[in-house]
């Protein structure tokens, strides 16, 4: 029962997938972050299903790409895009860390948030249209959804937090840190292994992209904000998935030229 509640807490918080809403308590919060990568499994499954629909109905590439682009936001309810928007406004302010943390808490959407969100969707949609949805590519993208969430959760239970309030603090405080770190490390290793197994060279490139974005995330969070937060975790996740997809598309087109 506790296991099911733990999964329900993760899906209730990090997705728009209908799930029971148990009362949060010490038991079901302890490993909620460990269930976070399962949301990535659902995102990957939706990509597979949409690819099959497009194949059967012979839908045009632009429509196929639009579906790929929108599905992660539909599954998650856009929770991570909110982090991208807030962090974009905060970073564009060039203010001291304490002021940046205040901007993260502001519910209003600034000009830089709108610009970055529009830019993100244009790039992501273009990459989705350019992707050749082979079996290996779909496996790789599915693994990337798992890897991004594993690294995001791992950062929350491993890196210093920017403040003692907020979503990241709630999940970090409720977690069993040592076991959660081990489980999320194993989940990240499984996602990385699946990438390299499915994509070979392209999978290795996607893994390198994810690790580069993770390094930049940890460095920026500490330097610009004094630690990580829920908004920064969302900012990292969407950027990691964008750059992993870019690495995959680049490798596909590089192979086509050889």
Backbone as JSON, one array per atom type, in Angstrom:
{
  "sequence": "XXXXXXXXXXXXXXXXXXXXXXXXXXXXXXXXXXXXXXXXXXXXXXXXXXXXXXXXXXXXXXXXXXXXXXXXXXXXXXXXXXXXXXXXXXXXXXXXXXXXXXXXXXXXXXXXXXXXXXXXXXXXXXXXXXXXXXXXXXXXXXXXXXXXXXXXXXXXXXXXXXXXXXXXXXXXXXXXXXXXXXXXXXXXXXXXXXXXXXXXXXXXXXXXXXXXXXXXXXXXXXXXXXXXXXXXXXXXXXXXXXXXXXXXXXXXXXXXXX",
  "N": [[0.83, -1.2, 0.0], [1.94, 1.25, 0.84], [3.88, 1.55, -1.13], [2.33, 1.91, -3.47], [1.06, 4.28, -2.77], [3.27, 5.95, -2.66], [4.05, 6.05, -5.37], [1.72, 7.23, -6.32], [1.85, 9.75, -5.09], [4.11, 10.82, -6.42], [3.19, 10.87, -9.1], [0.96, 12.47, -8.78], [2.11, 14.9, -8.12], [4.06, 15.47, -10.1], [2.95, 15.07, -12.6], [0.16, 15.16, -14.95], [-1.34, 12.99, -15.08], [-4.17, 11.11, -14.28], [-4.51, 10.1, -10.96], [-4.78, 8.45, -7.76], [-5.06, 10.51, -4.84], [-3.33, 10.43, -2.2], [-3.07, 11.34, 1.28], [-0.27, 13.23, 2.08], [2.4, 11.87, 3.85], [4.93, 10.84, 6.25], [5.76, 8.27, 5.47], [4.89, 7.79, 2.74], [6.16, 9.88, 1.47], [8.8, 9.41, 1.67], [10.15, 8.01, -0.38], [9.21, 9.24, -2.64], [10.46, 10.83, -4.6], [11.99, 8.9, -5.8], [10.2, 7.57, -7.36], [9.75, 9.34, -9.32], [11.13, 9.06, -11.9], [9.4, 7.26, -13.15], [7.4, 8.72, -14.31], [8.68, 9.6, -16.55], [8.79, 7.21, -17.96], [6.13, 6.95, -18.73], [5.94, 9.19, -20.42], [7.69, 8.38, -22.46], [6.3, 6.1, -23.37], [4.02, 7.32, -24.41], [5.12, 8.7, -26.55], [5.89, 6.52, -28.16], [3.34, 5.45, -28.74], [2.13, 7.57, -30.16], [3.86, 7.75, -32.35], [3.27, 5.34, -33.58], [0.57, 5.72, -34.25], [0.87, 7.81, -36.09], [2.3, 6.47, -38.05], [0.51, 4.47, -38.92], [-1.65, 6.0, -39.86], [-0.39, 7.49, -41.7], [0.4, 10.19, -41.26], [1.44, 13.61, -41.81], [4.85, 14.89, -41.47], [5.06, 17.3, -40.04], [2.77, 17.36, -38.42], [3.18, 15.02, -36.97], [5.52, 15.78, -35.61], [4.51, 17.91, -34.09], [2.84, 16.56, -32.31], [4.73, 14.99, -30.9], [6.11, 17.08, -29.7], [4.23, 18.28, -28.0], [3.32, 16.28, -26.29], [4.98, 15.63, -23.91], [4.47, 17.93, -22.34], [1.71, 17.72, -22.01], [1.52, 15.34, -20.56], [2.89, 16.0, -18.2], [1.57, 18.24, -17.37], [2.79, 20.64, -17.67], [4.41, 21.43, -15.55], [7.21, 21.56, -15.31], [7.88, 23.38, -17.25], [7.04, 25.72, -16.12], [9.08, 26.11, -14.29], [11.16, 26.62, -16.09], [10.29, 29.07, -17.16], [10.19, 30.81, -14.88], [12.86, 30.69, -14.0], [14.19, 31.72, -16.2], [13.36, 34.42, -16.18], [14.51, 35.16, -13.72], [17.3, 34.77, -14.12], [17.74, 36.57, -16.19], [17.52, 38.96, -14.91], [19.91, 39.63, -13.72], [20.41, 40.14, -11.08], [21.34, 40.19, -7.52], [21.8, 37.03, -5.71], [19.75, 36.72, -3.69], [17.7, 38.39, -4.63], [17.15, 37.15, -7.04], [16.06, 34.78, -6.1], [13.7, 35.75, -5.05], [12.4, 36.52, -7.39], [11.93, 34.05, -8.52], [9.83, 33.19, -6.98], [7.79, 34.8, -7.75], [4.65, 34.93, -9.15], [3.96, 36.08, -11.52], [4.47, 36.31, -15.07], [7.26, 37.22, -16.78], [8.76, 39.23, -19.46], [11.09, 37.97, -20.44], [10.65, 35.34, -19.74], [8.51, 34.65, -21.43], [9.74, 34.97, -23.92], [11.81, 33.01, -23.78], [10.29, 30.67, -23.44], [8.84, 30.6, -25.86], [11.0, 30.36, -27.63], [12.01, 27.92, -26.76], [9.9, 26.09, -27.42], [9.79, 26.39, -30.2], [12.33, 25.42, -31.01], [12.19, 22.81, -29.93], [9.99, 21.72, -31.25], [10.9, 21.88, -33.91], [13.07, 20.1, -33.8], [11.69, 17.75, -33.17], [10.26, 17.43, -35.53], [12.34, 17.0, -37.28], [13.37, 14.63, -36.44], [13.95, 11.2, -37.16], [11.73, 8.73, -36.61], [12.75, 6.04, -35.74], [12.93, 2.69, -34.37], [15.14, 2.5, -32.63], [15.6, 5.22, -32.13], [13.24, 5.99, -30.8], [13.37, 4.39, -28.52], [15.64, 5.56, -27.42], [14.8, 8.21, -26.91], [12.76, 7.68, -25.05], [14.34, 6.63, -22.96], [15.76, 8.93, -22.39], [13.85, 10.57, -21.18], [13.54, 9.24, -18.77], [16.14, 9.4, -17.73], [16.54, 12.2, -17.43], [14.73, 12.82, -15.38], [15.66, 11.22, -13.34], [18.18, 12.34, -12.82], [17.36, 14.89, -12.09], [15.88, 14.4, -9.73], [17.96, 13.27, -8.23], [19.67, 15.43, -7.9], [18.16, 17.02, -6.16], [18.2, 15.6, -3.74], [20.86, 15.59, -3.21], [22.39, 17.94, -3.68], [23.11, 21.26, -2.34], [20.35, 23.18, -1.06], [18.55, 26.12, -2.09], [16.88, 27.41, -0.33], [14.93, 27.01, 2.69], [12.32, 26.39, 2.27], [9.54, 25.62, 0.06], [8.92, 23.56, -2.89], [11.07, 21.81, -3.62], [12.46, 21.65, -1.19], [10.49, 20.49, 0.4], [10.23, 17.88, -0.68], [12.87, 17.01, -0.45], [13.28, 17.14, 2.32], [11.45, 15.26, 3.16], [12.48, 12.93, 2.2], [14.34, 9.81, 2.38], [17.49, 10.31, 2.56], [20.02, 8.92, 1.95], [19.3, 6.33, 0.93], [17.54, 7.17, -1.07], [19.31, 8.55, -2.74], [20.89, 6.4, -3.63], [18.97, 4.82, -4.99], [18.06, 6.6, -6.99], [20.45, 7.07, -8.29], [20.91, 4.54, -9.35], [18.68, 4.44, -11.04], [19.34, 6.51, -12.8], [21.65, 5.42, -13.88], [20.53, 3.21, -15.15], [18.94, 4.51, -17.07], [20.97, 5.79, -18.53], [22.39, 3.57, -19.45], [20.45, 2.36, -21.04], [20.21, 4.32, -23.0], [22.76, 4.2, -24.26], [22.72, 1.56, -25.11], [20.52, 1.45, -26.88], [20.94, 3.58, -28.68], [23.63, 3.58, -29.29], [26.23, 5.24, -30.71], [24.79, 7.67, -30.98], [23.35, 7.53, -28.63], [25.38, 7.72, -26.73], [26.17, 10.33, -27.28], [23.87, 11.69, -26.52], [23.87, 11.14, -23.79], [26.21, 12.46, -23.02], [25.4, 15.07, -23.56], [23.34, 15.38, -21.66], [24.77, 15.16, -19.24], [26.46, 17.36, -19.47], [24.61, 19.48, -19.38], [23.64, 19.0, -16.83], [25.92, 19.52, -15.26], [26.21, 22.26, -15.8], [23.83, 23.16, -14.71], [24.13, 22.55, -11.92], [26.3, 24.2, -11.34], [25.35, 26.78, -12.06], [23.12, 27.01, -10.36], [24.31, 27.07, -7.8], [26.05, 29.3, -8.01], [24.44, 31.47, -8.94], [22.07, 31.39, -7.45], [22.52, 30.38, -4.95], [22.0, 27.75, -4.38], [19.87, 24.9, -5.17], [16.45, 24.72, -6.39], [12.89, 24.04, -6.69], [11.98, 25.28, -9.05], [14.37, 25.63, -10.45], [15.05, 22.97, -10.8], [13.07, 22.16, -12.62], [13.78, 23.81, -14.76], [16.29, 22.73, -15.4], [15.47, 20.12, -16.21], [13.84, 20.4, -18.57], [15.65, 21.61, -20.28], [17.68, 19.7, -20.42], [16.34, 17.6, -21.71], [15.79, 18.83, -24.15], [18.39, 19.28, -25.19], [19.37, 16.68, -25.29], [17.67, 15.57, -27.21], [18.43, 17.16, -29.36], [21.06, 16.28, -29.71], [20.57, 13.66, -30.54], [19.16, 14.03, -32.99], [21.11, 15.41, -34.43], [23.1, 13.44, -34.63], [21.7, 11.5, -36.1], [21.36, 12.83, -38.57], [23.99, 13.27, -39.2], [24.88, 10.65, -39.61], [23.39, 10.07, -41.88], [24.68, 11.55, -43.79], [27.03, 10.26, -44.19]],
  "CA": [[0.0, 0.0, 0.0], [2.83, 2.41, 0.89], [4.52, 1.66, -2.45], [1.36, 2.51, -4.38], [0.88, 5.67, -2.35], [4.48, 6.67, -3.06], [3.92, 6.29, -6.8], [0.62, 8.18, -6.5], [2.36, 11.07, -4.72], [4.98, 11.28, -7.5], [2.39, 11.2, -10.28], [0.09, 13.58, -8.44], [2.89, 16.13, -8.07], [4.89, 15.71, -11.28], [2.26, 14.75, -13.84], [-1.27, 15.42, -15.04], [-1.98, 11.68, -15.23], [-5.1, 10.87, -13.17], [-3.98, 9.17, -9.96], [-5.3, 8.71, -6.42], [-4.34, 11.57, -4.14], [-3.25, 10.12, -0.78], [-2.55, 12.38, 2.16], [1.18, 13.11, 2.2], [2.9, 11.59, 5.19], [6.36, 10.49, 6.3], [6.02, 7.01, 4.76], [4.77, 7.85, 1.28], [7.04, 10.92, 0.96], [10.2, 9.01, 1.83], [10.75, 7.6, -1.66], [8.42, 9.8, -3.73], [11.37, 11.24, -5.67], [12.47, 7.7, -6.49], [9.17, 7.19, -8.34], [9.71, 10.4, -10.33], [11.47, 8.58, -13.24], [8.29, 6.53, -13.77], [6.68, 9.68, -15.17], [9.42, 9.55, -17.82], [8.37, 6.0, -18.66], [4.84, 7.27, -19.35], [6.22, 10.09, -21.54], [8.24, 7.56, -23.52], [5.21, 5.27, -23.9], [3.15, 8.17, -25.23], [5.84, 8.93, -27.81], [5.76, 5.29, -28.95], [1.95, 5.33, -29.2], [1.89, 8.58, -31.17], [4.62, 7.36, -33.53], [2.53, 4.26, -34.24], [-0.62, 6.34, -34.85], [1.3, 8.55, -37.27], [2.69, 5.5, -39.08], [-0.68, 3.8, -39.45], [-2.48, 6.97, -40.58], [0.46, 8.21, -42.67], [0.28, 11.62, -40.99], [2.61, 14.38, -42.25], [5.92, 15.06, -40.48], [4.79, 18.46, -39.19], [1.78, 16.95, -37.43], [3.86, 14.07, -36.1], [6.41, 16.55, -34.76], [3.71, 18.68, -33.14], [2.42, 15.64, -31.26], [5.91, 14.7, -30.08], [6.46, 18.29, -28.94], [3.23, 18.61, -26.98], [3.02, 15.17, -25.39], [5.57, 15.76, -22.56], [3.77, 18.97, -21.59], [0.39, 17.19, -21.65], [1.69, 14.33, -19.49], [3.35, 16.62, -16.95], [0.79, 19.41, -17.01], [3.62, 21.84, -17.83], [5.0, 21.86, -14.29], [8.63, 21.87, -15.49], [7.95, 24.59, -18.06], [6.92, 26.82, -15.17], [10.43, 26.34, -13.79], [11.92, 27.27, -17.16], [9.85, 30.46, -17.27], [10.62, 31.57, -13.7], [14.31, 30.78, -13.97], [14.59, 32.63, -17.27], [13.19, 35.78, -15.66], [15.47, 35.41, -12.65], [18.65, 34.89, -14.68], [17.8, 37.78, -17.02], [17.54, 40.14, -14.05], [21.3, 39.9, -13.32], [20.34, 40.67, -9.71], [22.0, 39.34, -6.53], [21.09, 35.76, -5.5], [18.52, 36.84, -2.91], [16.68, 38.97, -5.48], [16.78, 36.11, -8.0], [15.16, 33.84, -5.41], [12.4, 36.42, -4.96], [11.79, 36.47, -8.72], [11.44, 32.68, -8.7], [8.56, 33.03, -6.26], [6.8, 35.7, -8.34], [3.75, 34.18, -10.02], [3.8, 36.78, -12.8], [5.36, 35.85, -16.15], [7.93, 38.37, -17.37], [9.05, 39.21, -20.89], [12.12, 36.99, -20.76], [10.02, 34.02, -19.63], [7.74, 34.44, -22.66], [10.7, 34.8, -25.02], [12.49, 31.73, -23.66], [9.32, 29.61, -23.69], [8.6, 30.55, -27.3], [12.2, 29.81, -28.24], [12.09, 26.5, -26.42], [8.93, 25.31, -28.2], [10.19, 26.4, -31.61], [13.44, 24.49, -31.17], [11.78, 21.45, -29.63], [9.12, 21.28, -32.34], [11.74, 21.68, -35.09], [13.82, 18.86, -33.59], [10.73, 16.65, -33.27], [9.94, 17.25, -36.95], [13.54, 16.52, -37.96], [13.71, 13.29, -35.96], [13.45, 10.0, -37.83], [11.24, 7.92, -35.47], [13.09, 4.63, -35.8], [12.8, 2.0, -33.09], [16.27, 2.9, -31.78], [15.41, 6.61, -31.73], [12.16, 6.05, -29.82], [13.94, 3.85, -27.28], [16.57, 6.55, -26.88], [14.04, 9.32, -26.35], [12.14, 7.19, -23.83], [15.37, 6.56, -21.93], [16.13, 10.3, -22.02], [12.84, 11.05, -20.23], [13.85, 8.62, -17.48], [17.42, 9.93, -17.25], [16.39, 13.59, -16.99], [14.04, 12.85, -14.09], [16.55, 10.6, -12.35], [19.19, 13.35, -12.47], [16.68, 15.98, -11.4], [15.63, 13.95, -8.36], [19.24, 13.07, -7.57], [20.17, 16.74, -7.49], [17.39, 17.52, -5.02], [18.61, 14.93, -2.5], [22.32, 15.57, -3.09], [23.0, 19.26, -3.75], [22.56, 22.24, -1.38], [19.13, 23.86, -1.46], [18.64, 27.57, -2.02], [16.09, 27.9, 0.79], [14.33, 25.96, 3.53], [10.89, 26.29, 1.95], [9.3, 25.34, -1.34], [8.69, 22.19, -3.32], [12.29, 21.01, -3.54], [12.74, 21.4, 0.22], [9.48, 19.56, 0.91], [10.57, 16.52, -1.1], [14.18, 16.66, 0.1], [13.12, 16.92, 3.76], [10.67, 14.05, 3.38], [13.15, 11.77, 1.63], [15.41, 9.1, 3.09], [18.49, 10.8, 1.61], [21.02, 7.95, 1.48], [18.66, 5.33, 0.07], [17.02, 7.86, -2.25], [20.44, 8.8, -3.63], [21.27, 5.13, -4.26], [17.93, 4.41, -5.94], [18.06, 7.52, -8.12], [21.69, 6.81, -9.02], [20.66, 3.33, -10.14], [17.74, 4.8, -12.1], [20.1, 7.28, -13.78], [22.54, 4.47, -14.56], [19.69, 2.42, -16.05], [18.6, 5.36, -18.2], [22.18, 5.98, -19.34], [22.69, 2.3, -20.12], [19.45, 2.19, -22.11], [20.59, 5.24, -24.08], [23.92, 3.68, -24.99], [22.34, 0.3, -25.75], [19.59, 1.69, -27.99], [21.43, 4.53, -29.67], [25.06, 3.43, -29.56], [26.93, 6.52, -30.78], [23.86, 8.75, -30.68], [23.03, 7.42, -27.22], [26.51, 8.28, -25.99], [26.11, 11.78, -27.46], [22.76, 12.18, -25.68], [24.32, 11.07, -22.41], [27.17, 13.55, -22.84], [24.63, 16.31, -23.5], [22.64, 15.42, -20.37], [25.75, 15.42, -18.18], [26.91, 18.74, -19.63], [23.54, 20.34, -18.87], [23.59, 18.79, -15.38], [27.05, 20.27, -14.69], [25.88, 23.69, -15.89], [22.74, 23.36, -13.74], [24.68, 22.58, -10.57], [27.17, 25.38, -11.23], [24.52, 27.98, -12.09], [22.29, 27.05, -9.15], [25.13, 27.48, -6.67], [26.61, 30.63, -8.24], [23.44, 32.51, -9.16], [20.93, 31.31, -6.54], [22.93, 29.88, -3.64], [21.5, 26.39, -4.21], [18.82, 24.52, -6.12], [15.04, 24.87, -5.97], [11.98, 23.33, -7.58], [11.98, 25.94, -10.35], [15.64, 25.31, -11.12], [14.98, 21.56, -11.2], [12.3, 22.12, -13.85], [14.63, 24.45, -15.78], [17.26, 21.72, -15.82], [14.86, 18.97, -16.86], [13.42, 20.67, -19.95], [16.85, 21.89, -21.07], [18.36, 18.43, -20.63], [15.61, 16.85, -22.74], [15.98, 19.54, -25.42], [19.74, 19.05, -25.7], [19.5, 15.26, -25.65], [17.0, 15.39, -28.5], [19.28, 17.8, -30.36], [22.19, 15.38, -29.96], [20.06, 12.53, -31.3], [18.87, 14.48, -34.36], [22.4, 15.72, -35.07], [23.74, 12.17, -34.96], [20.95, 10.89, -37.21], [21.65, 13.5, -39.82], [25.39, 13.03, -39.51], [24.97, 9.31, -40.19], [22.8, 10.1, -43.23], [25.61, 12.17, -44.71], [28.2, 9.39, -44.39]],
  "C": [[0.87, 1.26, 0.0], [3.51, 2.65, -0.45], [3.58, 2.34, -3.44], [1.11, 3.97, -4.04], [2.07, 6.52, -2.77], [4.44, 7.02, -4.54], [2.83, 7.33, -7.07], [1.05, 9.6, -6.14], [3.22, 11.65, -5.84], [4.17, 11.69, -8.72], [1.45, 12.37, -10.01], [0.81, 14.91, -8.46], [3.52, 16.47, -9.42], [4.23, 15.36, -12.61], [0.81, 15.18, -13.77], [-2.03, 14.12, -15.24], [-2.92, 11.46, -14.04], [-4.56, 9.79, -12.23], [-4.64, 9.46, -8.62], [-4.45, 9.74, -5.7], [-4.3, 11.25, -2.64], [-2.76, 11.33, 0.02], [-1.04, 12.18, 2.32], [1.56, 12.86, 3.65], [4.34, 11.12, 5.11], [6.66, 9.25, 5.47], [5.97, 7.17, 3.25], [5.59, 8.97, 0.66], [8.5, 10.47, 0.92], [10.88, 8.68, 0.51], [9.97, 8.14, -2.86], [9.31, 10.24, -4.9], [11.9, 10.05, -6.46], [11.48, 7.22, -7.54], [9.06, 8.22, -9.46], [10.08, 9.89, -11.72], [10.36, 7.79, -13.93], [7.44, 7.43, -14.65], [7.36, 9.72, -16.54], [9.06, 8.33, -18.64], [7.05, 6.25, -19.38], [5.05, 8.19, -20.56], [6.76, 9.3, -22.73], [7.19, 6.67, -24.17], [4.28, 6.07, -24.79], [3.81, 8.5, -26.56], [5.72, 7.71, -28.73], [4.36, 5.2, -29.55], [1.67, 6.33, -30.32], [2.64, 8.26, -32.46], [3.88, 6.27, -34.31], [1.27, 4.8, -34.91], [-0.24, 7.06, -36.15], [1.7, 7.61, -38.4], [1.47, 4.87, -39.74], [-1.51, 4.76, -40.31], [-1.7, 7.76, -41.62], [0.34, 9.72, -42.51], [1.55, 12.35, -41.43], [3.6, 14.61, -41.11], [5.64, 16.21, -39.52], [3.8, 18.11, -38.09], [2.38, 15.95, -36.45], [4.77, 14.8, -35.11], [5.66, 17.36, -33.71], [3.24, 17.8, -31.98], [3.56, 15.3, -30.33], [6.22, 15.88, -29.16], [5.51, 18.52, -27.77], [3.02, 17.51, -25.94], [3.67, 15.3, -24.01], [4.87, 16.81, -21.71], [2.38, 18.5, -21.16], [0.49, 16.19, -20.51], [2.03, 14.98, -18.17], [2.49, 17.78, -16.5], [1.59, 20.7, -17.09], [4.34, 22.29, -16.58], [6.47, 22.25, -14.45], [8.82, 23.11, -16.36], [7.78, 25.83, -17.2], [8.29, 27.15, -14.58], [11.31, 27.02, -14.82], [11.58, 28.75, -17.25], [10.38, 31.29, -16.1], [12.13, 31.74, -13.67], [14.84, 31.71, -15.04], [14.47, 34.08, -16.84], [14.25, 36.1, -14.61], [16.88, 35.61, -13.2], [18.79, 36.18, -15.5], [17.87, 39.04, -16.18], [18.96, 40.57, -13.68], [21.37, 40.51, -11.91], [21.13, 39.77, -8.76], [21.17, 38.08, -6.29], [19.78, 35.89, -4.74], [17.39, 37.43, -3.74], [16.22, 37.95, -6.53], [15.82, 35.11, -7.36], [13.77, 34.44, -5.25], [11.67, 36.35, -6.29], [11.24, 35.07, -8.99], [10.07, 32.48, -8.06], [7.44, 33.89, -6.84], [5.94, 34.92, -9.33], [3.55, 34.83, -11.39], [4.84, 36.3, -13.81], [5.96, 37.07, -16.84], [8.22, 38.18, -18.85], [10.06, 38.13, -21.25], [11.57, 35.56, -20.65], [9.26, 33.69, -20.91], [8.68, 34.17, -23.83], [11.35, 33.43, -24.96], [11.53, 30.56, -23.9], [9.02, 29.47, -25.18], [9.79, 29.94, -28.02], [12.34, 28.33, -27.99], [11.15, 25.68, -27.3], [9.28, 25.29, -29.68], [11.31, 25.4, -31.85], [13.0, 23.06, -30.96], [10.89, 20.89, -30.75], [9.94, 21.0, -33.6], [12.53, 20.38, -34.98], [12.91, 17.64, -33.71], [10.37, 16.37, -34.72], [11.12, 16.64, -37.7], [13.9, 15.09, -37.57], [13.13, 12.2, -36.86], [13.04, 9.01, -36.74], [11.48, 6.42, -35.64], [12.9, 4.0, -34.42], [13.9, 2.42, -32.13], [16.09, 4.32, -31.27], [14.33, 6.72, -30.65], [12.6, 5.47, -28.48], [14.84, 4.88, -26.61], [15.84, 7.72, -26.24], [13.33, 8.9, -25.05], [13.13, 7.12, -22.68], [15.78, 7.96, -21.47], [15.13, 10.9, -21.03], [13.1, 10.48, -18.83], [15.12, 9.22, -16.89], [17.27, 11.35, -16.72], [15.72, 13.67, -15.62], [14.87, 12.21, -12.99], [17.59, 11.61, -11.87], [18.57, 14.51, -11.7], [16.4, 15.61, -9.95], [16.91, 13.78, -7.58], [19.82, 14.38, -7.09], [19.47, 17.25, -6.25], [17.84, 16.89, -3.71], [20.12, 14.97, -2.28], [22.95, 16.96, -2.99], [22.37, 20.2, -2.72], [21.31, 22.93, -1.94], [19.27, 25.36, -1.27], [17.9, 28.13, -0.81], [15.45, 26.73, 1.52], [12.82, 25.9, 3.38], [10.76, 25.92, 0.48], [9.22, 23.85, -1.64], [9.92, 21.31, -3.17], [12.62, 20.67, -2.09], [11.76, 20.4, 0.8], [9.84, 18.12, 0.57], [11.93, 16.08, -0.54], [14.07, 16.35, 1.59], [12.37, 15.63, 4.04], [11.37, 12.79, 2.92], [14.08, 11.09, 2.63], [16.65, 9.31, 2.22], [19.46, 9.75, 1.08], [20.41, 6.93, 0.54], [18.12, 5.96, -1.19], [18.14, 8.14, -3.24], [20.85, 7.52, -4.36], [20.25, 4.72, -5.33], [17.94, 5.29, -7.18], [19.34, 7.39, -8.95], [21.54, 5.58, -9.91], [19.71, 3.62, -11.29], [18.45, 5.59, -13.2], [21.02, 6.37, -14.57], [21.75, 3.61, -15.54], [19.3, 3.23, -17.28], [19.79, 5.58, -19.12], [22.53, 4.72, -20.11], [21.73, 2.05, -21.27], [19.75, 3.1, -23.29], [21.71, 4.66, -24.93], [23.61, 2.37, -25.69], [21.49, 0.55, -26.98], [20.22, 2.54, -29.08], [22.88, 4.38, -30.07], [25.72, 4.8, -29.58], [26.01, 7.68, -30.44], [23.46, 8.73, -29.2], [24.13, 7.99, -26.35], [26.52, 9.81, -26.1], [25.0, 12.39, -26.61], [23.16, 12.18, -24.22], [25.29, 12.2, -22.1], [26.44, 14.89, -22.73], [23.93, 16.46, -22.15], [23.6, 15.77, -19.24], [26.29, 16.84, -18.26], [25.87, 19.72, -19.08], [23.44, 20.22, -17.35], [24.71, 19.56, -14.7], [26.75, 21.76, -14.69], [24.79, 24.05, -14.89], [23.29, 23.49, -12.33], [25.52, 23.83, -10.34], [26.35, 26.66, -11.17], [23.68, 28.11, -10.83], [23.09, 27.56, -7.95], [25.6, 28.93, -6.81], [25.56, 31.72, -8.26], [22.32, 32.54, -8.12], [21.31, 30.84, -5.14], [22.43, 28.48, -3.35], [20.37, 26.12, -5.18], [17.44, 24.73, -5.51], [14.18, 24.09, -6.95], [11.95, 23.95, -8.97], [13.26, 25.61, -11.13], [15.66, 23.85, -11.58], [14.18, 21.4, -12.49], [13.07, 22.72, -15.01], [15.66, 23.46, -16.31], [16.61, 20.64, -16.66], [14.49, 19.26, -18.32], [14.62, 20.97, -20.84], [17.61, 20.6, -21.37], [17.67, 17.64, -21.74], [15.76, 17.51, -24.11], [17.35, 19.21, -26.01], [19.99, 17.58, -26.02], [18.84, 14.98, -27.0], [17.83, 16.01, -29.63], [20.47, 16.91, -30.72], [21.76, 14.2, -30.81], [19.82, 12.91, -32.77], [20.17, 14.77, -35.11], [23.12, 14.44, -35.49], [23.03, 11.47, -36.11], [21.3, 11.53, -38.55], [23.13, 13.38, -40.2], [25.6, 11.65, -40.14], [24.43, 9.28, -41.62], [23.76, 10.67, -44.26], [26.81, 11.28, -45.03], [27.93, 8.31, -45.46]]
}
